Amino acid sequence: LRTLRAMATGAEIKICEAGGHGMFFPLTEVEHTWPQGVRIVLYLGALLYLFLGVNIVSDKFVAAIEVITSQKVRVRHKVTGRIVTVGVWNGTVANLSLMALGSSAPEILLSVVEATAGGFHSGELGPGTIVGSAAFNLFCIVGVCIMAVQSPESRKIKDMNVYMVTVAFSMFAYVWLVIICSVTSPDVI
């Protein structure tokens, strides 16, 4: 009866109500008749199982970062002519880049799944999730890094070029998103 009323009024049926559906849950059509406690246990079990999967993937990812960034090569020093061992990667840049990729992967995958399920149209989460994550990374993490330095101590960014490129592309992305969402296609996304 609730489903028919929702269909007649044009209201959207919630996933937890009879007739509601999501991408994976409910598993069966009769799941709405199960007691709420059973459904809570089912959903929490699925959530814990997925968190376990994220944990395993994260462990593998961090181990891969360590293998990649620890690579060394022996080269001849230009001035002294001696053979020296140097890192292939700048450790800071490599670790930050790979960690940024790893921490953004869930948002990117969420956006891909949502776009795929929505007929390759932007959904409610996609752009906002990715831009929100980038904004958090740019503003909050930089703020925490600044606050972590003790008061009499000071630190400087050695290579401002890398920082300025990051800031420039981030600001470009934010301005571009505002133009797309507010100017060229208002109320579409």
CSV table of N, CA and C in Angstrom, one decimal, residues 8-153:
chain,number,residue,atom,x,y,z
A,8,ALA,N,1.7,6.8,-6.7
A,8,ALA,CA,0.6,7.7,-7.1
A,8,ALA,C,1.0,9.1,-6.9
A,9,THR,N,1.7,9.4,-5.8
A,9,THR,CA,2.0,10.8,-5.5
A,9,THR,C,3.3,11.2,-6.1
A,10,GLY,N,4.1,10.3,-6.7
A,10,GLY,CA,5.3,10.6,-7.4
A,10,GLY,C,6.5,10.8,-6.4
A,11,ALA,N,6.3,10.4,-5.1
A,11,ALA,CA,7.3,10.5,-4.1
A,11,ALA,C,8.3,9.4,-4.4
A,12,GLU,N,9.6,9.6,-4.1
A,12,GLU,CA,10.6,8.6,-4.2
A,12,GLU,C,10.5,7.6,-3.1
A,13,ILE,N,10.6,6.3,-3.4
A,13,ILE,CA,10.6,5.3,-2.4
A,13,ILE,C,11.9,5.2,-1.8
A,14,LYS,N,12.0,5.1,-0.5
A,14,LYS,CA,13.3,5.0,0.2
A,14,LYS,C,13.8,3.5,0.1
A,15,ILE,N,15.1,3.4,0.2
A,15,ILE,CA,15.7,2.1,0.0
A,15,ILE,C,15.2,1.1,1.1
A,16,CYS,N,14.9,1.6,2.3
A,16,CYS,CA,14.5,0.7,3.4
A,16,CYS,C,13.0,0.4,3.4
A,17,GLU,N,12.3,0.9,2.5
A,17,GLU,CA,10.8,0.7,2.4
A,17,GLU,C,10.6,-0.4,1.4
A,18,ALA,N,9.4,-1.0,1.5
A,18,ALA,CA,9.0,-2.0,0.5
A,18,ALA,C,9.0,-1.3,-0.9
A,19,GLY,N,9.6,-2.0,-1.9
A,19,GLY,CA,9.7,-1.5,-3.2
A,19,GLY,C,10.9,-0.7,-3.5
A,20,GLY,N,11.6,-0.3,-2.4
A,20,GLY,CA,12.8,0.5,-2.6
A,20,GLY,C,14.0,-0.4,-3.0
A,21,HIS,N,14.9,0.1,-3.7
A,21,HIS,CA,16.1,-0.7,-4.1
A,21,HIS,C,17.3,0.2,-4.2
A,22,GLY,N,18.5,-0.5,-4.0
A,22,GLY,CA,19.7,0.2,-4.2
A,22,GLY,C,20.6,-0.6,-5.1
A,23,MET,N,21.8,-0.3,-5.2
A,23,MET,CA,22.7,-1.0,-6.1
A,23,MET,C,22.9,-2.4,-5.7
A,24,PHE,N,23.1,-2.7,-4.4
A,24,PHE,CA,23.3,-4.1,-3.9
A,24,PHE,C,22.3,-4.6,-3.0
A,25,PHE,N,21.8,-3.7,-2.2
A,25,PHE,CA,20.7,-4.1,-1.2
A,25,PHE,C,19.4,-3.4,-1.6
A,26,PRO,N,18.3,-4.0,-1.3
A,26,PRO,CA,18.1,-5.3,-0.7
A,26,PRO,C,18.4,-6.5,-1.6
A,27,LEU,N,18.9,-7.5,-0.9
A,27,LEU,CA,19.3,-8.7,-1.7
A,27,LEU,C,18.1,-9.4,-2.4
A,28,THR,N,17.0,-9.4,-1.7
A,28,THR,CA,15.8,-10.1,-2.2
A,28,THR,C,14.6,-9.2,-2.1
A,29,GLU,N,13.5,-9.5,-2.8
A,29,GLU,CA,12.3,-8.7,-2.8
A,29,GLU,C,11.6,-8.8,-1.4
A,30,VAL,N,11.8,-9.9,-0.7
A,30,VAL,CA,11.1,-10.1,0.6
A,30,VAL,C,11.9,-9.6,1.8
A,31,GLU,N,13.1,-9.0,1.5
A,31,GLU,CA,13.9,-8.5,2.6
A,31,GLU,C,13.3,-7.5,3.4
A,32,HIS,N,12.4,-6.7,2.8
A,32,HIS,CA,11.7,-5.6,3.6
A,32,HIS,C,10.8,-6.2,4.7
A,33,THR,N,10.4,-7.5,4.5
A,33,THR,CA,9.6,-8.1,5.6
A,33,THR,C,10.3,-8.7,6.7
A,34,TRP,N,11.7,-8.8,6.6
A,34,TRP,CA,12.5,-9.3,7.7
A,34,TRP,C,12.5,-8.3,8.9
A,35,PRO,N,12.7,-8.8,10.1
A,35,PRO,CA,12.8,-7.9,11.2
A,35,PRO,C,13.9,-7.0,11.1
A,36,GLN,N,13.8,-5.8,11.6
A,36,GLN,CA,14.8,-4.7,11.5
A,36,GLN,C,16.1,-5.2,12.1
A,37,GLY,N,16.1,-5.9,13.2
A,37,GLY,CA,17.3,-6.4,13.8
A,37,GLY,C,18.1,-7.3,12.9
A,38,VAL,N,17.5,-8.2,12.1
A,38,VAL,CA,18.1,-9.1,11.2
A,38,VAL,C,18.8,-8.3,10.1
A,39,ARG,N,18.1,-7.3,9.6
A,39,ARG,CA,18.6,-6.4,8.5
A,39,ARG,C,19.8,-5.6,9.0
A,40,ILE,N,19.7,-5.2,10.2
A,40,ILE,CA,20.9,-4.4,10.8
A,40,ILE,C,22.1,-5.3,10.9
A,41,VAL,N,21.9,-6.5,11.3
A,41,VAL,CA,23.1,-7.4,11.4
A,41,VAL,C,23.6,-7.7,10.0
A,42,LEU,N,22.7,-8.0,9.1
A,42,LEU,CA,23.1,-8.2,7.7
A,42,LEU,C,23.9,-7.1,7.1
A,43,TYR,N,23.4,-5.8,7.3
A,43,TYR,CA,24.1,-4.7,6.7
A,43,TYR,C,25.4,-4.4,7.4
A,44,LEU,N,25.4,-4.5,8.7
A,44,LEU,CA,26.7,-4.3,9.5
A,44,LEU,C,27.7,-5.4,9.1
A,45,GLY,N,27.3,-6.6,8.9
A,45,GLY,CA,28.2,-7.7,8.5
A,45,GLY,C,28.8,-7.3,7.1
A,46,ALA,N,28.0,-6.9,6.2
A,46,ALA,CA,28.5,-6.5,4.9
A,46,ALA,C,29.4,-5.3,5.0
A,47,LEU,N,29.1,-4.4,5.8
A,47,LEU,CA,30.0,-3.2,6.0
A,47,LEU,C,31.3,-3.6,6.6
A,48,LEU,N,31.3,-4.4,7.6
A,48,LEU,CA,32.6,-4.9,8.2
A,48,LEU,C,33.4,-5.7,7.2
A,49,TYR,N,32.7,-6.5,6.4
A,49,TYR,CA,33.4,-7.3,5.3
A,49,TYR,C,34.1,-6.3,4.3
A,50,LEU,N,33.4,-5.3,3.9
A,50,LEU,CA,34.0,-4.3,3.0
A,50,LEU,C,35.1,-3.6,3.6
A,51,PHE,N,35.0,-3.2,4.9
A,51,PHE,CA,36.1,-2.5,5.6
A,51,PHE,C,37.3,-3.5,5.6
A,52,LEU,N,37.1,-4.7,5.8
A,52,LEU,CA,38.2,-5.7,5.9
A,52,LEU,C,38.9,-5.7,4.5
A,53,GLY,N,38.1,-5.7,3.4
A,53,GLY,CA,38.7,-5.6,2.1
A,53,GLY,C,39.5,-4.3,1.9
A,54,VAL,N,39.0,-3.2,2.3
A,54,VAL,CA,39.8,-1.9,2.2
A,54,VAL,C,41.1,-2.0,3.0
A,55,ASN,N,41.0,-2.7,4.2
A,55,ASN,CA,42.2,-2.8,5.0
A,55,ASN,C,43.3,-3.7,4.2
A,56,ILE,N,42.9,-4.7,3.6
A,56,ILE,CA,43.8,-5.6,2.9
A,56,ILE,C,44.4,-4.8,1.7
A,57,VAL,N,43.6,-4.1,1.0
A,57,VAL,CA,44.1,-3.4,-0.2
A,57,VAL,C,45.0,-2.3,0.3
A,58,SER,N,44.7,-1.6,1.4
A,58,SER,CA,45.5,-0.5,1.9
A,58,SER,C,46.9,-1.1,2.3
A,59,ASP,N,46.9,-2.2,3.0
A,59,ASP,CA,48.2,-2.8,3.3
A,59,ASP,C,49.1,-3.1,2.1
A,60,LYS,N,48.4,-3.7,1.1
A,60,LYS,CA,49.2,-4.0,-0.2
A,60,LYS,C,49.7,-2.7,-0.8
A,61,PHE,N,48.8,-1.7,-0.8
A,61,PHE,CA,49.2,-0.4,-1.4
A,61,PHE,C,50.4,0.2,-0.7
A,62,VAL,N,50.4,0.3,0.6
A,62,VAL,CA,51.5,0.9,1.4
A,62,VAL,C,52.8,0.1,1.2
A,63,ALA,N,52.7,-1.2,1.1
A,63,ALA,CA,53.8,-2.1,0.8
A,63,ALA,C,54.4,-1.8,-0.6
A,64,ALA,N,53.5,-1.6,-1.5
A,64,ALA,CA,53.9,-1.2,-2.9
A,64,ALA,C,54.6,0.1,-2.9
A,65,ILE,N,54.1,1.1,-2.2
A,65,ILE,CA,54.7,2.4,-2.1
A,65,ILE,C,56.1,2.3,-1.6
A,66,GLU,N,56.3,1.5,-0.5
A,66,GLU,CA,57.7,1.3,0.1
A,66,GLU,C,58.6,0.7,-1.0
A,67,VAL,N,58.1,-0.3,-1.7
A,67,VAL,CA,59.0,-0.9,-2.7
A,67,VAL,C,59.4,0.1,-3.8
A,68,ILE,N,58.4,0.8,-4.3
A,68,ILE,CA,58.6,1.7,-5.4
A,68,ILE,C,59.6,2.8,-4.9
A,69,THR,N,59.4,3.4,-3.8
A,69,THR,CA,60.2,4.6,-3.4
A,69,THR,C,61.5,4.2,-2.8
A,70,SER,N,61.8,3.0,-2.5
A,70,SER,CA,63.1,2.6,-2.0
A,70,SER,C,64.0,2.2,-3.0
A,71,GLN,N,63.7,2.2,-4.3
A,71,GLN,CA,64.6,1.9,-5.4
A,71,GLN,C,65.8,2.8,-5.4
A,72,LYS,N,67.0,2.2,-5.6
A,72,LYS,CA,68.2,2.9,-5.7
A,72,LYS,C,68.9,2.6,-7.0
A,73,VAL,N,69.8,3.5,-7.4
A,73,VAL,CA,70.6,3.2,-8.6
A,73,VAL,C,72.0,3.8,-8.3
A,74,ARG,N,73.0,3.1,-8.9
A,74,ARG,CA,74.4,3.6,-8.7
A,74,ARG,C,74.8,4.4,-10.0
A,75,VAL,N,75.3,5.6,-9.7
A,75,VAL,CA,75.7,6.5,-10.8
A,75,VAL,C,77.1,7.1,-10.5
A,76,ARG,N,77.7,7.6,-11.5
A,76,ARG,CA,79.0,8.2,-11.3
A,76,ARG,C,78.8,9.7,-11.0
A,77,HIS,N,79.4,10.2,-9.9
A,77,HIS,CA,79.3,11.6,-9.5
A,77,HIS,C,80.0,12.4,-10.6
A,78,LYS,N,79.4,13.5,-11.0
A,78,LYS,CA,79.9,14.3,-12.1
A,78,LYS,C,81.2,15.0,-11.7
A,79,VAL,N,81.3,15.5,-10.5
A,79,VAL,CA,82.5,16.2,-10.0
A,79,VAL,C,83.6,15.3,-9.6
A,80,THR,N,83.3,14.4,-8.7
A,80,THR,CA,84.4,13.5,-8.1
A,80,THR,C,84.7,12.3,-9.0
A,81,GLY,N,83.8,11.9,-9.8
A,81,GLY,CA,84.0,10.7,-10.6
A,81,GLY,C,83.8,9.4,-9.8
A,82,ARG,N,83.4,9.5,-8.6
A,82,ARG,CA,83.2,8.3,-7.7
A,82,ARG,C,81.8,7.7,-8.0
A,83,ILE,N,81.6,6.4,-7.8
A,83,ILE,CA,80.3,5.8,-8.0
A,83,ILE,C,79.5,6.0,-6.7
A,84,VAL,N,78.3,6.5,-6.7
A,84,VAL,CA,77.5,6.8,-5.6
A,84,VAL,C,76.1,6.1,-5.8
A,85,THR,N,75.5,5.8,-4.7
A,85,THR,CA,74.1,5.2,-4.7
A,85,THR,C,73.2,6.4,-4.4
A,86,VAL,N,72.2,6.5,-5.3
A,86,VAL,CA,71.2,7.6,-5.1
A,86,VAL,C,69.8,7.0,-5.3
A,87,GLY,N,68.8,7.6,-4.7
A,87,GLY,CA,67.4,7.2,-4.9
A,87,GLY,C,66.9,7.5,-6.2
A,88,VAL,N,66.1,6.6,-6.8
A,88,VAL,CA,65.5,6.9,-8.1
A,88,VAL,C,64.4,8.0,-8.0
A,89,TRP,N,63.7,7.9,-6.9
A,89,TRP,CA,62.6,8.8,-6.6
A,89,TRP,C,63.0,9.8,-5.5
A,90,ASN,N,62.5,11.0,-5.7
A,90,ASN,CA,62.5,12.0,-4.5
A,90,ASN,C,61.5,11.4,-3.6
A,91,GLY,N,62.0,10.9,-2.4
A,91,GLY,CA,61.1,10.2,-1.5
A,91,GLY,C,59.9,11.0,-1.1
A,92,THR,N,60.1,12.3,-0.8
A,92,THR,CA,58.9,13.1,-0.3
A,92,THR,C,57.9,13.2,-1.4
A,93,VAL,N,58.3,13.6,-2.6
A,93,VAL,CA,57.3,13.8,-3.7
A,93,VAL,C,56.7,12.5,-4.1
A,94,ALA,N,57.4,11.4,-4.1
A,94,ALA,CA,56.9,10.1,-4.5
A,94,ALA,C,55.8,9.6,-3.4
A,95,ASN,N,56.2,9.7,-2.2
A,95,ASN,CA,55.3,9.3,-1.1
A,95,ASN,C,54.0,10.2,-1.1
A,96,LEU,N,54.2,11.5,-1.2
A,96,LEU,CA,53.0,12.3,-1.2
A,96,LEU,C,52.1,12.1,-2.4
A,97,SER,N,52.7,11.9,-3.6
A,97,SER,CA,51.9,11.6,-4.8
A,97,SER,C,51.2,10.3,-4.7
A,98,LEU,N,51.9,9.3,-4.3
A,98,LEU,CA,51.2,8.0,-4.2
A,98,LEU,C,50.2,7.9,-3.1
A,99,MET,N,50.4,8.6,-2.0
A,99,MET,CA,49.5,8.6,-0.9
A,99,MET,C,48.2,9.4,-1.3
A,100,ALA,N,48.4,10.5,-2.1
A,100,ALA,CA,47.3,11.3,-2.5
A,100,ALA,C,46.4,10.4,-3.5
A,101,LEU,N,47.1,9.6,-4.3
A,101,LEU,CA,46.4,8.7,-5.2
A,101,LEU,C,45.6,7.7,-4.4
A,102,GLY,N,46.3,7.1,-3.4
A,102,GLY,CA,45.6,6.1,-2.6
A,102,GLY,C,44.5,6.6,-1.7
A,103,SER,N,44.6,7.8,-1.2
A,103,SER,CA,43.6,8.4,-0.4
A,103,SER,C,42.4,8.9,-1.2
A,104,SER,N,42.7,9.2,-2.5
A,104,SER,CA,41.6,9.7,-3.4
A,104,SER,C,40.9,8.5,-4.1
A,105,ALA,N,41.5,7.4,-4.1
A,105,ALA,CA,40.9,6.2,-4.8
A,105,ALA,C,39.5,5.9,-4.4
A,106,PRO,N,39.1,5.9,-3.1
A,106,PRO,CA,37.7,5.6,-2.8
A,106,PRO,C,36.8,6.6,-3.4
A,107,GLU,N,37.1,7.9,-3.4
A,107,GLU,CA,36.2,8.9,-3.9
A,107,GLU,C,36.1,8.7,-5.4
A,108,ILE,N,37.2,8.4,-6.1
A,108,ILE,CA,37.1,8.2,-7.5
A,108,ILE,C,36.3,7.0,-7.9
A,109,LEU,N,36.5,5.9,-7.1
A,109,LEU,CA,35.8,4.7,-7.4
A,109,LEU,C,34.3,4.9,-7.1
A,110,LEU,N,34.0,5.6,-6.0
A,110,LEU,CA,32.6,5.9,-5.7
A,110,LEU,C,31.9,6.7,-6.9
A,111,SER,N,32.7,7.7,-7.4
A,111,SER,CA,32.1,8.5,-8.5
A,111,SER,C,32.0,7.6,-9.8
A,112,VAL,N,32.9,6.7,-10.0
A,112,VAL,CA,32.8,5.8,-11.2
A,112,VAL,C,31.6,4.9,-11.1
A,113,VAL,N,31.4,4.3,-9.9
A,113,VAL,CA,30.3,3.4,-9.7
A,113,VAL,C,29.0,4.2,-9.8
A,114,GLU,N,28.9,5.4,-9.2
A,114,GLU,CA,27.7,6.1,-9.3
A,114,GLU,C,27.4,6.6,-10.8
A,115,ALA,N,28.4,6.9,-11.5
A,115,ALA,CA,28.2,7.3,-12.9
A,115,ALA,C,27.8,6.1,-13.7
A,116,THR,N,28.4,5.0,-13.5
A,116,THR,CA,28.0,3.8,-14.2
A,116,THR,C,26.6,3.4,-13.9
A,117,ALA,N,26.2,3.4,-12.7
A,117,ALA,CA,24.8,3.0,-12.3
A,117,ALA,C,23.8,4.1,-12.8
A,118,GLY,N,24.2,5.3,-13.0
A,118,GLY,CA,23.3,6.4,-13.4
A,118,GLY,C,23.3,6.6,-14.9
A,119,GLY,N,23.7,5.6,-15.7
A,119,GLY,CA,23.7,5.8,-17.1
A,119,GLY,C,24.7,6.8,-17.6
A,120,PHE,N,25.8,6.9,-16.9
A,120,PHE,CA,27.0,7.8,-17.2
A,120,PHE,C,26.6,9.3,-17.2
A,121,HIS,N,25.7,9.6,-16.2
A,121,HIS,CA,25.3,11.0,-15.9
A,121,HIS,C,25.8,11.2,-14.4
A,122,SER,N,26.2,12.4,-14.2
A,122,SER,CA,26.7,12.8,-12.8
A,122,SER,C,25.5,12.6,-11.8
A,123,GLY,N,25.9,12.0,-10.7
A,123,GLY,CA,24.9,11.8,-9.6
A,123,GLY,C,25.1,12.8,-8.5
A,124,GLU,N,24.5,12.5,-7.3
A,124,GLU,CA,24.5,13.4,-6.2
A,124,GLU,C,25.9,13.5,-5.6
A,125,LEU,N,26.7,12.4,-5.6
A,125,LEU,CA,27.9,12.3,-4.9
A,125,LEU,C,29.2,12.6,-5.7
A,126,GLY,N,29.2,12.3,-7.0
A,126,GLY,CA,30.4,12.3,-7.8
A,126,GLY,C,31.3,13.5,-7.7
A,127,PRO,N,30.9,14.6,-8.3
A,127,PRO,CA,31.8,15.8,-8.3
A,127,PRO,C,32.0,16.4,-6.9
A,128,GLY,N,31.0,16.4,-6.1
A,128,GLY,CA,31.1,17.0,-4.8
A,128,GLY,C,32.1,16.2,-3.9
A,129,THR,N,32.0,14.9,-4.0
A,129,THR,CA,32.9,14.0,-3.2
A,129,THR,C,34.4,14.3,-3.6
A,130,ILE,N,34.7,14.3,-4.9
A,130,ILE,CA,36.0,14.4,-5.3
A,130,ILE,C,36.6,15.8,-5.0
A,131,VAL,N,35.8,16.9,-5.3
A,131,VAL,CA,36.2,18.2,-5.0
A,131,VAL,C,36.3,18.4,-3.5
A,132,GLY,N,35.4,17.9,-2.7
A,132,GLY,CA,35.5,18.0,-1.2
A,132,GLY,C,36.7,17.3,-0.7
A,133,SER,N,37.1,16.2,-1.2
A,133,SER,CA,38.3,15.5,-0.8
A,133,SER,C,39.5,16.3,-1.2
A,134,ALA,N,39.5,16.9,-2.4
A,134,ALA,CA,40.7,17.7,-2.8
A,134,ALA,C,40.8,19.0,-1.9
A,135,ALA,N,39.6,19.6,-1.6
A,135,ALA,CA,39.6,20.8,-0.7
A,135,ALA,C,40.2,20.4,0.6
A,136,PHE,N,39.7,19.3,1.2
A,136,PHE,CA,40.2,18.9,2.5
A,136,PHE,C,41.7,18.7,2.4
A,137,ASN,N,42.2,18.0,1.4
A,137,ASN,CA,43.6,17.7,1.3
A,137,ASN,C,44.4,19.0,1.2
A,138,LEU,N,43.9,20.0,0.4
A,138,LEU,CA,44.6,21.2,0.3
A,138,LEU,C,44.6,22.1,1.5
A,139,PHE,N,43.4,22.3,2.1
A,139,PHE,CA,43.3,23.3,3.2
A,139,PHE,C,43.5,22.7,4.5
A,140,CYS,N,42.8,21.6,4.9
A,140,CYS,CA,42.9,21.0,6.2
A,140,CYS,C,44.3,20.4,6.5
A,141,ILE,N,44.8,19.6,5.5
A,141,ILE,CA,46.0,19.0,5.8
A,141,ILE,C,47.2,20.0,5.8
A,142,VAL,N,47.2,21.0,5.0
A,142,VAL,CA,48.2,22.0,5.0
A,142,VAL,C,48.1,22.8,6.4
A,143,GLY,N,46.8,23.0,6.8
A,143,GLY,CA,46.6,23.7,8.1
A,143,GLY,C,47.2,22.9,9.3
A,144,VAL,N,46.9,21.6,9.3
A,144,VAL,CA,47.4,20.7,10.3
A,144,VAL,C,48.9,20.7,10.3
A,145,CYS,N,49.5,20.6,9.1
A,145,CYS,CA,51.0,20.6,9.0
A,145,CYS,C,51.6,21.9,9.6
A,146,ILE,N,50.9,23.0,9.3
A,146,ILE,CA,51.4,24.3,9.9
A,146,ILE,C,51.2,24.3,11.4
A,147,MET,N,50.1,23.8,11.9
A,147,MET,CA,49.9,23.8,13.4
A,147,MET,C,50.8,22.8,14.1
A,148,ALA,N,51.3,21.8,13.4
A,148,ALA,CA,52.2,20.8,14.0
A,148,ALA,C,53.6,21.4,14.3
A,149,VAL,N,54.0,22.4,13.7
A,149,VAL,CA,55.3,23.0,13.9
A,149,VAL,C,55.2,23.8,15.2
A,150,GLN,N,56.1,23.6,16.2
A,150,GLN,CA,56.1,24.3,17.5
A,150,GLN,C,56.4,25.8,17.3
A,151,SER,N,56.0,26.6,18.2
A,151,SER,CA,56.0,28.0,18.1
A,151,SER,C,57.3,28.6,17.8
A,152,PRO,N,58.4,28.4,18.5
A,152,PRO,CA,59.7,29.1,18.2
A,152,PRO,C,60.3,28.5,16.9
A,153,GLU,N,59.9,27.3,16.5
A,153,GLU,CA,60.5,26.7,15.4
A,153,GLU,C,59.9,27.2,14.1
